[in-house]
Amino acid sequence: MAAEEEEGDVEWVVDTIAGFLRGPAWSIPILEFMEQKCEVFDDEEESKLSYTEIYQEYQALVEKLLEDCLKEVGINEEKFQKAFSSPLAKTHTSQAILQTVLAAEDFRLFKKMMVQKNIEMQLQALRIIKERNGVLPDCLTEGSDVFSEIEQEEMKVLREVLRKSKEEYEMEQERKRTEEARDKLKSPDITYSLPGDSREAVKVKESTAGADDSEKTPKFPL
């Protein structure tokens, strides 16, 4: 009976820890740490001094996150160690879930995990660059010619710009023609008749003035 209770207790601890490792409280800090630190890791056999420093930082992070989790769910360190070393925690599924925890106890596993993350991020960055530049292998584009599509889109934009430029040019030319026509209407060639009109006005005025003078001239006998 006691053995069954102990086995059930171990199973509960493993399930609780597994659930915590799948949640954001664990996965987000671990993932952010790996993404920020993995770029210095490569698959060469020789380990660099920086690896050790990063590994110690990772161990401290794992220890703190686990302590916070165990306090929250009420699991002491003894129960955790017992569940962690039980056959239930040695299954393939459990090992995959516990990998980030096991990496804090095994430097080779930690290095392998960081190298893999570095490769994943490089491939992701390469894919983004290729997608932006329109150069992708067929396996990623399912055989579609991305570059030609981008070229066609750019040509479409270029044609639209040229069309608008042409319309603006034609509008500018039309405006100039209109202004030139207005200037011609105001030019001396058109207004040459004005002096004649003024002379006629002068003549009329002079005749009128003569009439006035004749009226104002005193009528003395000759």
PDB file of C-alpha atoms in Angstrom:
ATOM      1  CA  MET A   1       0.000   0.000   0.000  1.00  0.00           C
ATOM      2  CA  ALA A   2       2.784   2.380   0.952  1.00  0.00           C
ATOM      3  CA  ALA A   3       4.627   1.472  -2.234  1.00  0.00           C
ATOM      4  CA  GLU A   4       1.575   2.282  -4.327  1.00  0.00           C
ATOM      5  CA  GLU A   5       1.174   5.622  -2.576  1.00  0.00           C
ATOM      6  CA  GLU A   6       4.826   6.392  -3.102  1.00  0.00           C
ATOM      7  CA  GLU A   7       4.567   5.417  -6.766  1.00  0.00           C
ATOM      8  CA  GLY A   8       1.513   7.621  -7.180  1.00  0.00           C
ATOM      9  CA  ASP A   9       3.310  10.457  -5.434  1.00  0.00           C
ATOM     10  CA  VAL A  10       6.269  10.116  -7.810  1.00  0.00           C
ATOM     11  CA  GLU A  11       3.950  10.100 -10.812  1.00  0.00           C
ATOM     12  CA  TRP A  12       2.234  13.247  -9.588  1.00  0.00           C
ATOM     13  CA  VAL A  13       5.580  15.014  -9.095  1.00  0.00           C
ATOM     14  CA  VAL A  14       6.762  14.024 -12.589  1.00  0.00           C
ATOM     15  CA  ASP A  15       3.513  15.176 -14.175  1.00  0.00           C
ATOM     16  CA  THR A  16       3.628  18.440 -12.229  1.00  0.00           C
ATOM     17  CA  ILE A  17       7.212  19.149 -13.245  1.00  0.00           C
ATOM     18  CA  ALA A  18       6.484  18.200 -16.853  1.00  0.00           C
ATOM     19  CA  GLY A  19       3.525  20.564 -16.917  1.00  0.00           C
ATOM     20  CA  PHE A  20       5.692  23.359 -15.531  1.00  0.00           C
ATOM     21  CA  LEU A  21       8.398  22.727 -18.150  1.00  0.00           C
ATOM     22  CA  ARG A  22       5.805  23.051 -20.924  1.00  0.00           C
ATOM     23  CA  GLY A  23       4.467  26.328 -19.566  1.00  0.00           C
ATOM     24  CA  PRO A  24       5.622  29.882 -20.319  1.00  0.00           C
ATOM     25  CA  ALA A  25       7.129  30.443 -16.862  1.00  0.00           C
ATOM     26  CA  TRP A  26       9.872  27.993 -17.838  1.00  0.00           C
ATOM     27  CA  SER A  27       9.976  27.889 -21.617  1.00  0.00           C
ATOM     28  CA  ILE A  28      10.151  31.646 -22.245  1.00  0.00           C
ATOM     29  CA  PRO A  29      13.197  32.424 -20.013  1.00  0.00           C
ATOM     30  CA  ILE A  30      15.017  29.296 -21.221  1.00  0.00           C
ATOM     31  CA  LEU A  31      14.316  30.053 -24.882  1.00  0.00           C
ATOM     32  CA  GLU A  32      15.367  33.690 -24.531  1.00  0.00           C
ATOM     33  CA  PHE A  33      18.601  32.621 -22.836  1.00  0.00           C
ATOM     34  CA  MET A  34      19.413  30.134 -25.583  1.00  0.00           C
ATOM     35  CA  GLU A  35      18.672  32.598 -28.384  1.00  0.00           C
ATOM     36  CA  GLN A  36      20.842  35.298 -26.802  1.00  0.00           C
ATOM     37  CA  LYS A  37      23.804  33.038 -25.973  1.00  0.00           C
ATOM     38  CA  CYS A  38      23.864  30.370 -28.694  1.00  0.00           C
ATOM     39  CA  GLU A  39      25.648  32.381 -31.391  1.00  0.00           C
ATOM     40  CA  VAL A  40      29.115  31.653 -29.928  1.00  0.00           C
ATOM     41  CA  PHE A  41      28.582  27.875 -29.969  1.00  0.00           C
ATOM     42  CA  ASP A  42      29.828  25.717 -32.857  1.00  0.00           C
ATOM     43  CA  ASP A  43      30.187  22.002 -33.443  1.00  0.00           C
ATOM     44  CA  GLU A  44      33.959  21.911 -32.970  1.00  0.00           C
ATOM     45  CA  GLU A  45      35.231  19.487 -30.364  1.00  0.00           C
ATOM     46  CA  GLU A  46      37.299  22.086 -28.537  1.00  0.00           C
ATOM     47  CA  SER A  47      35.267  24.071 -26.052  1.00  0.00           C
ATOM     48  CA  LYS A  48      35.926  27.744 -25.510  1.00  0.00           C
ATOM     49  CA  LEU A  49      36.240  29.529 -22.203  1.00  0.00           C
ATOM     50  CA  SER A  50      33.071  31.458 -22.954  1.00  0.00           C
ATOM     51  CA  TYR A  51      31.165  28.162 -23.048  1.00  0.00           C
ATOM     52  CA  THR A  52      31.928  27.548 -19.375  1.00  0.00           C
ATOM     53  CA  GLU A  53      30.794  31.009 -18.352  1.00  0.00           C
ATOM     54  CA  ILE A  54      27.537  30.671 -20.279  1.00  0.00           C
ATOM     55  CA  TYR A  55      27.001  27.184 -18.875  1.00  0.00           C
ATOM     56  CA  GLN A  56      27.314  28.494 -15.316  1.00  0.00           C
ATOM     57  CA  GLU A  57      24.773  31.214 -16.101  1.00  0.00           C
ATOM     58  CA  TYR A  58      22.418  28.567 -17.469  1.00  0.00           C
ATOM     59  CA  GLN A  59      22.778  26.422 -14.356  1.00  0.00           C
ATOM     60  CA  ALA A  60      21.923  29.397 -12.148  1.00  0.00           C
ATOM     61  CA  LEU A  61      18.855  30.170 -14.274  1.00  0.00           C
ATOM     62  CA  VAL A  62      17.612  26.567 -14.169  1.00  0.00           C
ATOM     63  CA  GLU A  63      18.133  26.358 -10.420  1.00  0.00           C
ATOM     64  CA  LYS A  64      16.181  29.538  -9.746  1.00  0.00           C
ATOM     65  CA  LEU A  65      13.285  28.596 -12.040  1.00  0.00           C
ATOM     66  CA  LEU A  66      13.000  25.144 -10.468  1.00  0.00           C
ATOM     67  CA  GLU A  67      13.093  26.555  -6.951  1.00  0.00           C
ATOM     68  CA  ASP A  68      10.267  28.948  -7.762  1.00  0.00           C
ATOM     69  CA  CYS A  69       8.231  26.118  -9.271  1.00  0.00           C
ATOM     70  CA  LEU A  70       8.767  23.699  -6.379  1.00  0.00           C
ATOM     71  CA  LYS A  71       7.830  26.351  -3.838  1.00  0.00           C
ATOM     72  CA  GLU A  72       4.685  27.209  -5.745  1.00  0.00           C
ATOM     73  CA  VAL A  73       3.419  23.602  -5.988  1.00  0.00           C
ATOM     74  CA  GLY A  74       4.733  22.518  -2.595  1.00  0.00           C
ATOM     75  CA  ILE A  75       7.345  19.929  -3.679  1.00  0.00           C
ATOM     76  CA  ASN A  76      10.495  19.663  -1.596  1.00  0.00           C
ATOM     77  CA  GLU A  77      13.912  18.836  -3.020  1.00  0.00           C
ATOM     78  CA  GLU A  78      13.855  15.260  -1.748  1.00  0.00           C
ATOM     79  CA  LYS A  79      10.632  14.428  -3.603  1.00  0.00           C
ATOM     80  CA  PHE A  80      11.928  16.122  -6.697  1.00  0.00           C
ATOM     81  CA  GLN A  81      15.186  14.138  -6.718  1.00  0.00           C
ATOM     82  CA  LYS A  82      13.310  10.885  -6.147  1.00  0.00           C
ATOM     83  CA  ALA A  83      10.893  11.575  -8.968  1.00  0.00           C
ATOM     84  CA  PHE A  84      13.676  12.833 -11.203  1.00  0.00           C
ATOM     85  CA  SER A  85      15.617   9.558 -10.830  1.00  0.00           C
ATOM     86  CA  SER A  86      12.586   7.274 -11.096  1.00  0.00           C
ATOM     87  CA  PRO A  87      11.940   4.977 -14.102  1.00  0.00           C
ATOM     88  CA  LEU A  88       8.972   7.179 -15.007  1.00  0.00           C
ATOM     89  CA  ALA A  89      11.339  10.071 -15.638  1.00  0.00           C
ATOM     90  CA  LYS A  90      13.618   7.860 -17.763  1.00  0.00           C
ATOM     91  CA  THR A  91      11.135   7.248 -20.550  1.00  0.00           C
ATOM     92  CA  HIS A  92      11.767   8.724 -23.985  1.00  0.00           C
ATOM     93  CA  THR A  93       8.903  11.187 -23.651  1.00  0.00           C
ATOM     94  CA  SER A  94       9.974  12.345 -20.222  1.00  0.00           C
ATOM     95  CA  GLN A  95      13.591  12.692 -21.314  1.00  0.00           C
ATOM     96  CA  ALA A  96      12.542  14.945 -24.190  1.00  0.00           C
ATOM     97  CA  ILE A  97      10.554  17.131 -21.795  1.00  0.00           C
ATOM     98  CA  LEU A  98      13.303  17.159 -19.184  1.00  0.00           C
ATOM     99  CA  GLN A  99      16.093  17.885 -21.663  1.00  0.00           C
ATOM    100  CA  THR A 100      16.477  21.513 -20.644  1.00  0.00           C
ATOM    101  CA  VAL A 101      16.725  20.410 -16.993  1.00  0.00           C
ATOM    102  CA  LEU A 102      19.169  17.587 -17.737  1.00  0.00           C
ATOM    103  CA  ALA A 103      21.344  20.013 -19.699  1.00  0.00           C
ATOM    104  CA  ALA A 104      22.083  21.834 -16.446  1.00  0.00           C
ATOM    105  CA  GLU A 105      23.728  18.609 -15.175  1.00  0.00           C
ATOM    106  CA  ASP A 106      25.459  17.566 -18.397  1.00  0.00           C
ATOM    107  CA  PHE A 107      27.747  20.035 -20.195  1.00  0.00           C
ATOM    108  CA  ARG A 108      27.915  17.935 -23.373  1.00  0.00           C
ATOM    109  CA  LEU A 109      24.129  17.909 -23.624  1.00  0.00           C
ATOM    110  CA  PHE A 110      24.061  21.646 -22.958  1.00  0.00           C
ATOM    111  CA  LYS A 111      26.610  22.323 -25.704  1.00  0.00           C
ATOM    112  CA  LYS A 112      24.748  20.109 -28.167  1.00  0.00           C
ATOM    113  CA  MET A 113      21.511  21.922 -27.376  1.00  0.00           C
ATOM    114  CA  MET A 114      23.108  25.349 -27.862  1.00  0.00           C
ATOM    115  CA  VAL A 115      24.761  24.346 -31.157  1.00  0.00           C
ATOM    116  CA  GLN A 116      21.439  23.071 -32.440  1.00  0.00           C
ATOM    117  CA  LYS A 117      19.720  26.325 -31.461  1.00  0.00           C
ATOM    118  CA  ASN A 118      22.458  28.332 -33.187  1.00  0.00           C
ATOM    119  CA  ILE A 119      21.969  26.370 -36.411  1.00  0.00           C
ATOM    120  CA  GLU A 120      18.198  26.797 -36.205  1.00  0.00           C
ATOM    121  CA  MET A 121      18.511  30.562 -35.820  1.00  0.00           C
ATOM    122  CA  GLN A 122      20.989  30.829 -38.699  1.00  0.00           C
ATOM    123  CA  LEU A 123      18.671  28.882 -40.965  1.00  0.00           C
ATOM    124  CA  GLN A 124      15.748  31.028 -39.896  1.00  0.00           C
ATOM    125  CA  ALA A 125      17.684  34.227 -40.574  1.00  0.00           C
ATOM    126  CA  LEU A 126      18.847  32.869 -43.933  1.00  0.00           C
ATOM    127  CA  ARG A 127      15.306  32.034 -44.912  1.00  0.00           C
ATOM    128  CA  ILE A 128      14.052  35.495 -43.974  1.00  0.00           C
ATOM    129  CA  ILE A 129      16.833  37.122 -46.014  1.00  0.00           C
ATOM    130  CA  LYS A 130      16.089  34.939 -49.014  1.00  0.00           C
ATOM    131  CA  GLU A 131      12.370  35.606 -48.761  1.00  0.00           C
ATOM    132  CA  ARG A 132      12.992  39.348 -48.724  1.00  0.00           C
ATOM    133  CA  ASN A 133      15.392  39.175 -51.645  1.00  0.00           C
ATOM    134  CA  GLY A 134      13.220  36.766 -53.580  1.00  0.00           C
ATOM    135  CA  VAL A 135      15.848  34.017 -53.760  1.00  0.00           C
ATOM    136  CA  LEU A 136      14.602  30.779 -52.246  1.00  0.00           C
ATOM    137  CA  PRO A 137      15.226  27.145 -53.163  1.00  0.00           C
ATOM    138  CA  ASP A 138      12.346  25.163 -54.647  1.00  0.00           C
ATOM    139  CA  CYS A 139      11.982  23.098 -51.472  1.00  0.00           C
ATOM    140  CA  LEU A 140      10.940  26.241 -49.598  1.00  0.00           C
ATOM    141  CA  THR A 141       8.820  27.842 -52.301  1.00  0.00           C
ATOM    142  CA  GLU A 142       7.185  24.682 -53.680  1.00  0.00           C
ATOM    143  CA  GLY A 143       8.664  25.391 -57.090  1.00  0.00           C
ATOM    144  CA  SER A 144       7.246  28.898 -57.520  1.00  0.00           C
ATOM    145  CA  ASP A 145       9.453  31.532 -59.047  1.00  0.00           C
ATOM    146  CA  VAL A 146       9.475  34.088 -56.259  1.00  0.00           C
ATOM    147  CA  PHE A 147      12.046  36.314 -57.905  1.00  0.00           C
ATOM    148  CA  SER A 148      10.035  36.661 -61.085  1.00  0.00           C
ATOM    149  CA  GLU A 149       6.953  37.513 -59.024  1.00  0.00           C
ATOM    150  CA  ILE A 150       8.845  40.246 -57.212  1.00  0.00           C
ATOM    151  CA  GLU A 151      10.228  41.518 -60.510  1.00  0.00           C
ATOM    152  CA  GLN A 152       6.717  41.679 -61.932  1.00  0.00           C
ATOM    153  CA  GLU A 153       5.490  43.561 -58.890  1.00  0.00           C
ATOM    154  CA  GLU A 154       8.352  46.037 -59.141  1.00  0.00           C
ATOM    155  CA  MET A 155       7.694  46.538 -62.855  1.00  0.00           C
ATOM    156  CA  LYS A 156       4.025  47.161 -62.094  1.00  0.00           C
ATOM    157  CA  VAL A 157       4.970  49.828 -59.561  1.00  0.00           C
ATOM    158  CA  LEU A 158       7.464  51.350 -62.003  1.00  0.00           C
ATOM    159  CA  ARG A 159       4.861  51.528 -64.772  1.00  0.00           C
ATOM    160  CA  GLU A 160       2.419  53.225 -62.398  1.00  0.00           C
ATOM    161  CA  VAL A 161       5.056  55.790 -61.430  1.00  0.00           C
ATOM    162  CA  LEU A 162       5.879  56.459 -65.080  1.00  0.00           C
ATOM    163  CA  ARG A 163       2.176  56.800 -65.930  1.00  0.00           C
ATOM    164  CA  LYS A 164       1.667  59.359 -63.166  1.00  0.00           C
ATOM    165  CA  SER A 165       4.796  61.212 -64.236  1.00  0.00           C
ATOM    166  CA  LYS A 166       3.553  61.330 -67.810  1.00  0.00           C
ATOM    167  CA  GLU A 167       0.162  62.664 -66.695  1.00  0.00           C
ATOM    168  CA  GLU A 168       1.826  65.332 -64.577  1.00  0.00           C
ATOM    169  CA  TYR A 169       4.089  66.286 -67.496  1.00  0.00           C
ATOM    170  CA  GLU A 170       1.113  66.589 -69.862  1.00  0.00           C
ATOM    171  CA  MET A 171      -0.774  68.673 -67.305  1.00  0.00           C
ATOM    172  CA  GLU A 172       2.240  70.941 -66.921  1.00  0.00           C
ATOM    173  CA  GLN A 173       2.531  71.357 -70.699  1.00  0.00           C
ATOM    174  CA  GLU A 174      -1.184  72.147 -70.955  1.00  0.00           C
ATOM    175  CA  ARG A 175      -0.829  74.747 -68.224  1.00  0.00           C
ATOM    176  CA  LYS A 176       2.088  76.350 -70.073  1.00  0.00           C
ATOM    177  CA  ARG A 177       0.106  76.450 -73.317  1.00  0.00           C
ATOM    178  CA  THR A 178      -2.793  78.113 -71.517  1.00  0.00           C
ATOM    179  CA  GLU A 179      -0.494  80.746 -70.009  1.00  0.00           C
ATOM    180  CA  GLU A 180       1.114  81.397 -73.400  1.00  0.00           C
ATOM    181  CA  ALA A 181      -2.334  81.889 -74.948  1.00  0.00           C
ATOM    182  CA  ARG A 182      -3.229  84.376 -72.242  1.00  0.00           C
ATOM    183  CA  ASP A 183       0.032  86.242 -72.783  1.00  0.00           C
ATOM    184  CA  LYS A 184      -0.711  86.497 -76.502  1.00  0.00           C
ATOM    185  CA  LEU A 185      -4.106  88.051 -75.765  1.00  0.00           C
ATOM    186  CA  LYS A 186      -2.326  90.735 -73.754  1.00  0.00           C
ATOM    187  CA  SER A 187       0.488  91.268 -76.298  1.00  0.00           C
ATOM    188  CA  PRO A 188       0.880  94.606 -78.363  1.00  0.00           C
ATOM    189  CA  ASP A 189      -0.169  92.886 -81.610  1.00  0.00           C
ATOM    190  CA  ILE A 190      -3.672  92.535 -80.298  1.00  0.00           C
ATOM    191  CA  THR A 191      -3.910  95.983 -78.732  1.00  0.00           C
ATOM    192  CA  TYR A 192      -2.651  97.975 -81.717  1.00  0.00           C
ATOM    193  CA  SER A 193      -6.215  99.162 -82.350  1.00  0.00           C
ATOM    194  CA  LEU A 194      -6.228 100.893 -79.003  1.00  0.00           C
ATOM    195  CA  PRO A 195      -4.162 103.918 -80.125  1.00  0.00           C
ATOM    196  CA  GLY A 196      -6.534 104.385 -83.081  1.00  0.00           C
ATOM    197  CA  ASP A 197      -9.405 104.323 -80.719  1.00  0.00           C
ATOM    198  CA  SER A 198      -7.691 106.854 -78.549  1.00  0.00           C
ATOM    199  CA  ARG A 199      -7.070 109.104 -81.525  1.00  0.00           C
ATOM    200  CA  GLU A 200     -10.698 108.894 -82.439  1.00  0.00           C
ATOM    201  CA  ALA A 201     -11.533 109.770 -78.899  1.00  0.00           C
ATOM    202  CA  VAL A 202      -9.185 112.698 -79.100  1.00  0.00           C
ATOM    203  CA  LYS A 203     -10.791 113.862 -82.304  1.00  0.00           C
ATOM    204  CA  VAL A 204     -14.207 113.625 -80.763  1.00  0.00           C
ATOM    205  CA  LYS A 205     -12.966 115.457 -77.765  1.00  0.00           C
ATOM    206  CA  GLU A 206     -11.341 118.107 -79.907  1.00  0.00           C
ATOM    207  CA  SER A 207     -14.505 118.578 -81.925  1.00  0.00           C
ATOM    208  CA  THR A 208     -16.496 118.773 -78.779  1.00  0.00           C
ATOM    209  CA  ALA A 209     -14.034 121.190 -77.342  1.00  0.00           C
ATOM    210  CA  GLY A 210     -14.289 123.290 -80.535  1.00  0.00           C
ATOM    211  CA  ALA A 211     -17.996 123.362 -80.208  1.00  0.00           C
ATOM    212  CA  ASP A 212     -17.686 124.424 -76.664  1.00  0.00           C
ATOM    213  CA  ASP A 213     -15.189 127.092 -77.630  1.00  0.00           C
ATOM    214  CA  SER A 214     -17.525 128.366 -80.325  1.00  0.00           C
ATOM    215  CA  GLU A 215     -20.239 128.600 -77.795  1.00  0.00           C
ATOM    216  CA  LYS A 216     -18.034 130.401 -75.343  1.00  0.00           C
ATOM    217  CA  THR A 217     -16.586 132.831 -77.954  1.00  0.00           C
ATOM    218  CA  PRO A 218     -18.177 136.264 -77.504  1.00  0.00           C
ATOM    219  CA  LYS A 219     -20.137 137.324 -80.531  1.00  0.00           C
ATOM    220  CA  PHE A 220     -18.563 140.644 -81.309  1.00  0.00           C
ATOM    221  CA  PRO A 221     -19.444 142.269 -84.604  1.00  0.00           C
ATOM    222  CA  LEU A 222     -16.719 142.129 -87.169  1.00  0.00           C
TER     223      LEU A 222
END
